mmCIF file of N, CA and C in Angstrom:
data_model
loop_
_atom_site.group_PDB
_atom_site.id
_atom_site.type_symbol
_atom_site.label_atom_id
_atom_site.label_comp_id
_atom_site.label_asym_id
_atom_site.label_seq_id
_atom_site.Cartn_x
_atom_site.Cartn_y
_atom_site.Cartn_z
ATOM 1 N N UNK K 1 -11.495 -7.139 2.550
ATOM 2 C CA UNK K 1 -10.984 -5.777 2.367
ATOM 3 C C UNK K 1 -9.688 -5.578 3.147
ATOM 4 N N UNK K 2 -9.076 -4.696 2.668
ATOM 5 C CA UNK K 2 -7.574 -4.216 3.552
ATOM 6 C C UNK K 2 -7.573 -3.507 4.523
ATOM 7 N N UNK K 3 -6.799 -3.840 5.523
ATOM 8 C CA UNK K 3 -7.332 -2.918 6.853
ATOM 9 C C UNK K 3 -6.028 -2.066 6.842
ATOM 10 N N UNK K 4 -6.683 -0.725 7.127
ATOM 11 C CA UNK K 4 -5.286 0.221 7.145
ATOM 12 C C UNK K 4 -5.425 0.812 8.541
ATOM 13 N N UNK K 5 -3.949 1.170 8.504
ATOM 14 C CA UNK K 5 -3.769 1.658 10.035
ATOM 15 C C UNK K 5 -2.856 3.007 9.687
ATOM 16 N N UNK K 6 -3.054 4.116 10.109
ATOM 17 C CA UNK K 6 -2.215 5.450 9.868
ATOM 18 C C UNK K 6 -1.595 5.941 10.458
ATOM 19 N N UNK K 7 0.280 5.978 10.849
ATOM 20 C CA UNK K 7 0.891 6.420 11.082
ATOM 21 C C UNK K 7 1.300 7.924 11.156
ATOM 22 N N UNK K 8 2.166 8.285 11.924
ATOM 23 C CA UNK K 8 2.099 9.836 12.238
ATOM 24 C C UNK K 8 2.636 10.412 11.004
ATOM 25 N N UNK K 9 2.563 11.357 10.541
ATOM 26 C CA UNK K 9 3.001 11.955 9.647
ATOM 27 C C UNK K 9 4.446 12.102 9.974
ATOM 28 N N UNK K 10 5.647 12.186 8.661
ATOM 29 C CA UNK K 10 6.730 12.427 8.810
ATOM 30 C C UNK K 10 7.470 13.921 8.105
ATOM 31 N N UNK K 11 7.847 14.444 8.447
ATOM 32 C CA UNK K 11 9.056 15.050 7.295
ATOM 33 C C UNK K 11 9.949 14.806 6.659
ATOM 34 N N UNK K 12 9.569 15.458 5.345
ATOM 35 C CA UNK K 12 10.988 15.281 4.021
ATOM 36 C C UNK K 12 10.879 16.050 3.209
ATOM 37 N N UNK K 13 11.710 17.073 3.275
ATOM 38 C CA UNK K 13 12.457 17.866 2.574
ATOM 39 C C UNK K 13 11.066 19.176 2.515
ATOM 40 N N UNK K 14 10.333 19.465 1.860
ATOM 41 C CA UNK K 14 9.488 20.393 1.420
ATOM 42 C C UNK K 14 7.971 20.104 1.428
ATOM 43 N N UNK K 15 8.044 18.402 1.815
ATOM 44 C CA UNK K 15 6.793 17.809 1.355
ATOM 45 C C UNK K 15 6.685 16.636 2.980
ATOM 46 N N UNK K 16 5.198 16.112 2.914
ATOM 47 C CA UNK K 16 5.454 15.407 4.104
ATOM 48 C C UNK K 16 4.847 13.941 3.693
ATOM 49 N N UNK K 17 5.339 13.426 4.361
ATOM 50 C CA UNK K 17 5.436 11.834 4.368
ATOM 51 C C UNK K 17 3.841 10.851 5.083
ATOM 52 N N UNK K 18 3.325 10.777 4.568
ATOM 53 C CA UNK K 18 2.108 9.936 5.833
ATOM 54 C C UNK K 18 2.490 8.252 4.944
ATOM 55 N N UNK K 19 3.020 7.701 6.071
ATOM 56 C CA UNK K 19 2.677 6.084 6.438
ATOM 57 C C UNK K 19 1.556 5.580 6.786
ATOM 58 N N UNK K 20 0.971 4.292 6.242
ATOM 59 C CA UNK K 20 0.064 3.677 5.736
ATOM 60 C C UNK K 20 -0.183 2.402 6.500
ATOM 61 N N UNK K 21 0.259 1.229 7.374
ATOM 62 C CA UNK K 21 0.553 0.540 7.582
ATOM 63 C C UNK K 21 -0.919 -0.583 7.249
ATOM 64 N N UNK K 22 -0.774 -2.000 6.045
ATOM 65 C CA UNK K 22 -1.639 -2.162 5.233
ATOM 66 C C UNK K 22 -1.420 -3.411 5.395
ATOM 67 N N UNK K 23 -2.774 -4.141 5.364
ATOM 68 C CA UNK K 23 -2.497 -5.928 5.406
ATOM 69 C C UNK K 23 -3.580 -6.469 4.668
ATOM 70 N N UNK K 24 -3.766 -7.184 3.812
ATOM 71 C CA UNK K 24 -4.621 -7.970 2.739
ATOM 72 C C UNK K 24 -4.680 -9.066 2.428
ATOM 73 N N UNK K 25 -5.298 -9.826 1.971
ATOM 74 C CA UNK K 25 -5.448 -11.155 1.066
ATOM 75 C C UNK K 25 -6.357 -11.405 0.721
ATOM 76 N N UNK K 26 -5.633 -12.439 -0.482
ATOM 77 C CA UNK K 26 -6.635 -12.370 -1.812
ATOM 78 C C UNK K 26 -6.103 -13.391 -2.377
ATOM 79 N N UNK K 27 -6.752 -13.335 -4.022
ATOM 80 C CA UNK K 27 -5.809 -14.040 -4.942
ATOM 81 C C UNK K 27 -4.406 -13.049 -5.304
ATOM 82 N N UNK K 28 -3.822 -13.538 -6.112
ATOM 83 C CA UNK K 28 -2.377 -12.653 -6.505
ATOM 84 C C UNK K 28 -2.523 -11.474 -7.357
ATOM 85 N N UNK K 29 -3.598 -12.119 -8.737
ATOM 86 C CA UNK K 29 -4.477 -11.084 -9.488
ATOM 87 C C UNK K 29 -4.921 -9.697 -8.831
ATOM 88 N N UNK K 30 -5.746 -10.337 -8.304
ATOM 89 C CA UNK K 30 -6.489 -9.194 -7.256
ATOM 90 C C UNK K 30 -5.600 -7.902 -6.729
ATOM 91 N N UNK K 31 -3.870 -8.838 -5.875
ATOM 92 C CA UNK K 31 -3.293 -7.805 -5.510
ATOM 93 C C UNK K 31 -2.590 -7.223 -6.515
ATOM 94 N N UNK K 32 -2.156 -7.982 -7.593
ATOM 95 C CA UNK K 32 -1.385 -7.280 -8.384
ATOM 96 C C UNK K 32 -2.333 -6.433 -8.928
ATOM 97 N N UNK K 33 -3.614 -6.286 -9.113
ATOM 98 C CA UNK K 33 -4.404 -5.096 -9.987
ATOM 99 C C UNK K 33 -4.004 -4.222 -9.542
ATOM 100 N N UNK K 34 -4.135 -4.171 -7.545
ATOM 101 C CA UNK K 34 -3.841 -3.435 -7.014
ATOM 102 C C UNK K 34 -2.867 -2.502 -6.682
ATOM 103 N N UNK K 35 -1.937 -3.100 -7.310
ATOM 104 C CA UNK K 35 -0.298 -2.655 -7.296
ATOM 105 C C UNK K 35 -0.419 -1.513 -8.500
ATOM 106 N N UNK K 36 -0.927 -2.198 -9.415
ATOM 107 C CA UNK K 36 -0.945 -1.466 -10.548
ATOM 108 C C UNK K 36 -1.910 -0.218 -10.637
ATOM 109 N N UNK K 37 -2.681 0.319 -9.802
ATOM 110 C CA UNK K 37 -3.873 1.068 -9.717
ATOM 111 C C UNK K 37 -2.676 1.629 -8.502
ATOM 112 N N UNK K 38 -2.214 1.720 -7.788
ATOM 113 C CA UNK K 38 -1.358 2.448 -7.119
ATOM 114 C C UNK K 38 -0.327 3.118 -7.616
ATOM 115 N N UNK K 39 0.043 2.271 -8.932
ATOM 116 C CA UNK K 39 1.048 3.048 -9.809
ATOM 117 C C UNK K 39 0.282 4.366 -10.546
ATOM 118 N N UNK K 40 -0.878 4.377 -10.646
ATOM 119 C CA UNK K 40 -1.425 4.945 -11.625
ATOM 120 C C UNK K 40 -1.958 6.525 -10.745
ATOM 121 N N UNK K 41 -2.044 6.232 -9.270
ATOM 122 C CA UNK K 41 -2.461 7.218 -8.506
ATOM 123 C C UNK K 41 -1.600 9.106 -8.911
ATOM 124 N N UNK K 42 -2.134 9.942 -8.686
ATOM 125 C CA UNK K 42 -1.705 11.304 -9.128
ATOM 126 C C UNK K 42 -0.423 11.473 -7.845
ATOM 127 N N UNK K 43 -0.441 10.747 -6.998
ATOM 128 C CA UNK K 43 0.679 11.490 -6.081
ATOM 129 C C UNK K 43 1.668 10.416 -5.657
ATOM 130 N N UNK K 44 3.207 10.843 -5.315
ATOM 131 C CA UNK K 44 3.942 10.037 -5.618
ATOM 132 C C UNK K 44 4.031 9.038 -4.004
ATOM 133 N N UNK K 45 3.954 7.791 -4.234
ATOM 134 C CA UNK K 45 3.981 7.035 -3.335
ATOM 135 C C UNK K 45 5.134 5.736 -3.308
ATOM 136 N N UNK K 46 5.058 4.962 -2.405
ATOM 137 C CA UNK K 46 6.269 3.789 -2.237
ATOM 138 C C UNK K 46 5.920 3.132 -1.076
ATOM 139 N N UNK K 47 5.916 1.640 -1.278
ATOM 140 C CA UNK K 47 5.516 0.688 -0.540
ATOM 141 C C UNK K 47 7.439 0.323 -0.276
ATOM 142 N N UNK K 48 6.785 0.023 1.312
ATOM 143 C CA UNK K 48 8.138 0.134 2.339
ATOM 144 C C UNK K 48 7.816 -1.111 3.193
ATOM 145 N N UNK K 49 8.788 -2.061 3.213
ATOM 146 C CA UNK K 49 8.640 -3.730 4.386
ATOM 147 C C UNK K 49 7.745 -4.483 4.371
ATOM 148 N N UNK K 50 7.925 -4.849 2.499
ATOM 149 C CA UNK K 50 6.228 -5.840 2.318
ATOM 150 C C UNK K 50 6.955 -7.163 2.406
ATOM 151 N N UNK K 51 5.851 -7.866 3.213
ATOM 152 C CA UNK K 51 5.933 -9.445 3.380
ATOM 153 C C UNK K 51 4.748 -10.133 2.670
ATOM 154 N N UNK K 52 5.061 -11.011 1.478
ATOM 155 C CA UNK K 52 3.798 -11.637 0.713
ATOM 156 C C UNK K 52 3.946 -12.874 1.090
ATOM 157 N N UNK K 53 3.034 -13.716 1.315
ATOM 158 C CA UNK K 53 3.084 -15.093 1.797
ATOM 159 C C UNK K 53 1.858 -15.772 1.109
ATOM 160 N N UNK K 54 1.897 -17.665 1.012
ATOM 161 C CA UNK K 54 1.001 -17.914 0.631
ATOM 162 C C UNK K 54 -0.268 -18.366 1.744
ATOM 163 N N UNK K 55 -1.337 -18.197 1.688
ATOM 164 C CA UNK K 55 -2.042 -18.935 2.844
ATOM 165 C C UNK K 55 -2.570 -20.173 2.289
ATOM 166 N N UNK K 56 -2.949 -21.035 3.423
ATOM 167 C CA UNK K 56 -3.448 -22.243 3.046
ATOM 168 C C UNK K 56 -4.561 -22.029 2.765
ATOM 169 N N UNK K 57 -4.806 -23.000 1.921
ATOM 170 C CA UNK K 57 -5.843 -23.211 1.337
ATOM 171 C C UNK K 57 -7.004 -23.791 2.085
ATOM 172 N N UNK K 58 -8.458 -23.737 1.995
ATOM 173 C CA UNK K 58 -9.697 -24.066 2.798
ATOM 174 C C UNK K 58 -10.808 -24.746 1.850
ATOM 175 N N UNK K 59 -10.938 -25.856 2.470
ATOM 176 C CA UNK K 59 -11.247 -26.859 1.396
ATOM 177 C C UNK K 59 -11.158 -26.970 0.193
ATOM 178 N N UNK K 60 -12.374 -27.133 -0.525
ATOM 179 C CA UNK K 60 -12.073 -27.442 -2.119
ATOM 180 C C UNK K 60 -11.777 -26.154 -2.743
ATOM 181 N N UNK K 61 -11.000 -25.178 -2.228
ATOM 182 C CA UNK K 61 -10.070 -24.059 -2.877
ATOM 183 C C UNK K 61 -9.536 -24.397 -3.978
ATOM 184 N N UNK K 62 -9.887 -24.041 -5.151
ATOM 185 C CA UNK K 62 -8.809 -24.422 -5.877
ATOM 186 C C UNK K 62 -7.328 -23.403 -6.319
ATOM 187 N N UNK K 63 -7.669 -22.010 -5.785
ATOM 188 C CA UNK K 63 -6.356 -21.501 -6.537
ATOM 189 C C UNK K 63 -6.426 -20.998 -4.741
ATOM 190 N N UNK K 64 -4.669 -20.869 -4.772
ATOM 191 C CA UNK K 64 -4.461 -20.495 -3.488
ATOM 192 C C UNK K 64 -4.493 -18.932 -3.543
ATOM 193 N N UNK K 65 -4.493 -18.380 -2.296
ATOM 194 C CA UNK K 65 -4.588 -16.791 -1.658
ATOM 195 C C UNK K 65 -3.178 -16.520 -1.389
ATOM 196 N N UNK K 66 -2.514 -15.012 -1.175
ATOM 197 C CA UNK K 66 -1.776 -14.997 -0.492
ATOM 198 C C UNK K 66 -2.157 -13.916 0.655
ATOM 199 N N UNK K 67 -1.614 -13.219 1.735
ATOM 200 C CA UNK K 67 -1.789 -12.656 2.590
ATOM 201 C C UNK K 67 -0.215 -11.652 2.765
ATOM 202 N N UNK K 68 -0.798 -10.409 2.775
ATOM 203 C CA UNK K 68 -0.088 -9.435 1.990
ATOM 204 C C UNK K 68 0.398 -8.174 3.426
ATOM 205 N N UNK K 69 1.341 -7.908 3.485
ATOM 206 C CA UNK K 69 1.839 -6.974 4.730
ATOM 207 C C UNK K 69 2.501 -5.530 4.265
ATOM 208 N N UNK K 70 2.603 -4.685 4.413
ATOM 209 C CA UNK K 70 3.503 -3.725 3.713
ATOM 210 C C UNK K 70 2.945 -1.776 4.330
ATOM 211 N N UNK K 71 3.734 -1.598 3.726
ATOM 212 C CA UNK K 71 3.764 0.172 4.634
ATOM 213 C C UNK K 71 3.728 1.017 3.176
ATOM 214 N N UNK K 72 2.632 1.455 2.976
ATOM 215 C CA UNK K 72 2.661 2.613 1.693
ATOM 216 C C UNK K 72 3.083 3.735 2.539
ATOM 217 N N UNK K 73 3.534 4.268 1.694
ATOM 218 C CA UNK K 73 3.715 6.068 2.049
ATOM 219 C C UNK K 73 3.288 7.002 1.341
ATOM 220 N N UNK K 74 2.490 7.680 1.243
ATOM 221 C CA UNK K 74 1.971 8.990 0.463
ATOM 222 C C UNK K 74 2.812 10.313 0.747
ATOM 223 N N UNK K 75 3.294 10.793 -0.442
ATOM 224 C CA UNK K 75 4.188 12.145 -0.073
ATOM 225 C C UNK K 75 2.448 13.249 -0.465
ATOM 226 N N UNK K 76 2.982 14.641 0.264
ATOM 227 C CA UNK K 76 1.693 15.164 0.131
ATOM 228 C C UNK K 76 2.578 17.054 0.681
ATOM 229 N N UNK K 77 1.784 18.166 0.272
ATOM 230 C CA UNK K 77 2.738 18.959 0.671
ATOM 231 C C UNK K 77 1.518 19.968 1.761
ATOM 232 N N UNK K 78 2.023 20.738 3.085
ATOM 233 C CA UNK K 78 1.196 21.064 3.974
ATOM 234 C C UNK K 78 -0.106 21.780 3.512
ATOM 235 N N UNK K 79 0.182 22.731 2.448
ATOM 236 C CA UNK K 79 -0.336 23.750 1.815
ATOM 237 C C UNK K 79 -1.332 23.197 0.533
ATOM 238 N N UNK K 80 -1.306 21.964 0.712
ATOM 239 C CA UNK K 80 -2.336 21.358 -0.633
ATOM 240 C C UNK K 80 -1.682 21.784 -2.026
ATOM 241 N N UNK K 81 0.048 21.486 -1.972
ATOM 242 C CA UNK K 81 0.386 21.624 -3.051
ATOM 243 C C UNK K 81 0.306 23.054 -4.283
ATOM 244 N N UNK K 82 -0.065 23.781 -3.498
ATOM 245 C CA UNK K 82 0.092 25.265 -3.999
ATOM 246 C C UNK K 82 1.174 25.965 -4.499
ATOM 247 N N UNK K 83 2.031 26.608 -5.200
ATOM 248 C CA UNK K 83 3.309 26.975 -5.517
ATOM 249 C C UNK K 83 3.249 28.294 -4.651
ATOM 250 N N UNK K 84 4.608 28.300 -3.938
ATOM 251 C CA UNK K 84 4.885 29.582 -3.351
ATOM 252 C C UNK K 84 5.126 31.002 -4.265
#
């Protein structure tokens, strides 16, 4: 599983920023589902200083893993998105 770590909330513009700081591995599949199920989320987000690497392999492995680094950000607004 991915271990997340949560950064302080930021400001921008009308809406606020929470950083994500996120590390994983897997197969590539796996993360790319994941990528794609993040695209699909209702609120607008962006992955910020990802490092993908491959890891070695452990014995009779046959498809390699990679091990995955990166900073999502969730925009979100104080008021639960309510219109003024």
């Amino acid at each position: 599983p991915p271990s997340l770590k949560s950064e302080k909330p930021l400001a921008a513009a009308r809406y606020r920023e929470q950083p994500l700081v996120m590390t994983t591995q897997g197969d590539f599949q796996g993360f790319y589902n994941f990528l794609v199920s993040l695209e699909r989320l209702p609120r607008i987000t962006r992955i910020l200083n990802m490092t993908v690497k491959e890891l070695p392999r452990k014995g009779e492995q046959q498809t390699a893993e990679i091990g995955a680094e990166f900073t999502l950000s969730i925009y979100f607004r104080e008021d639960g998105g309510n219109a003024s």
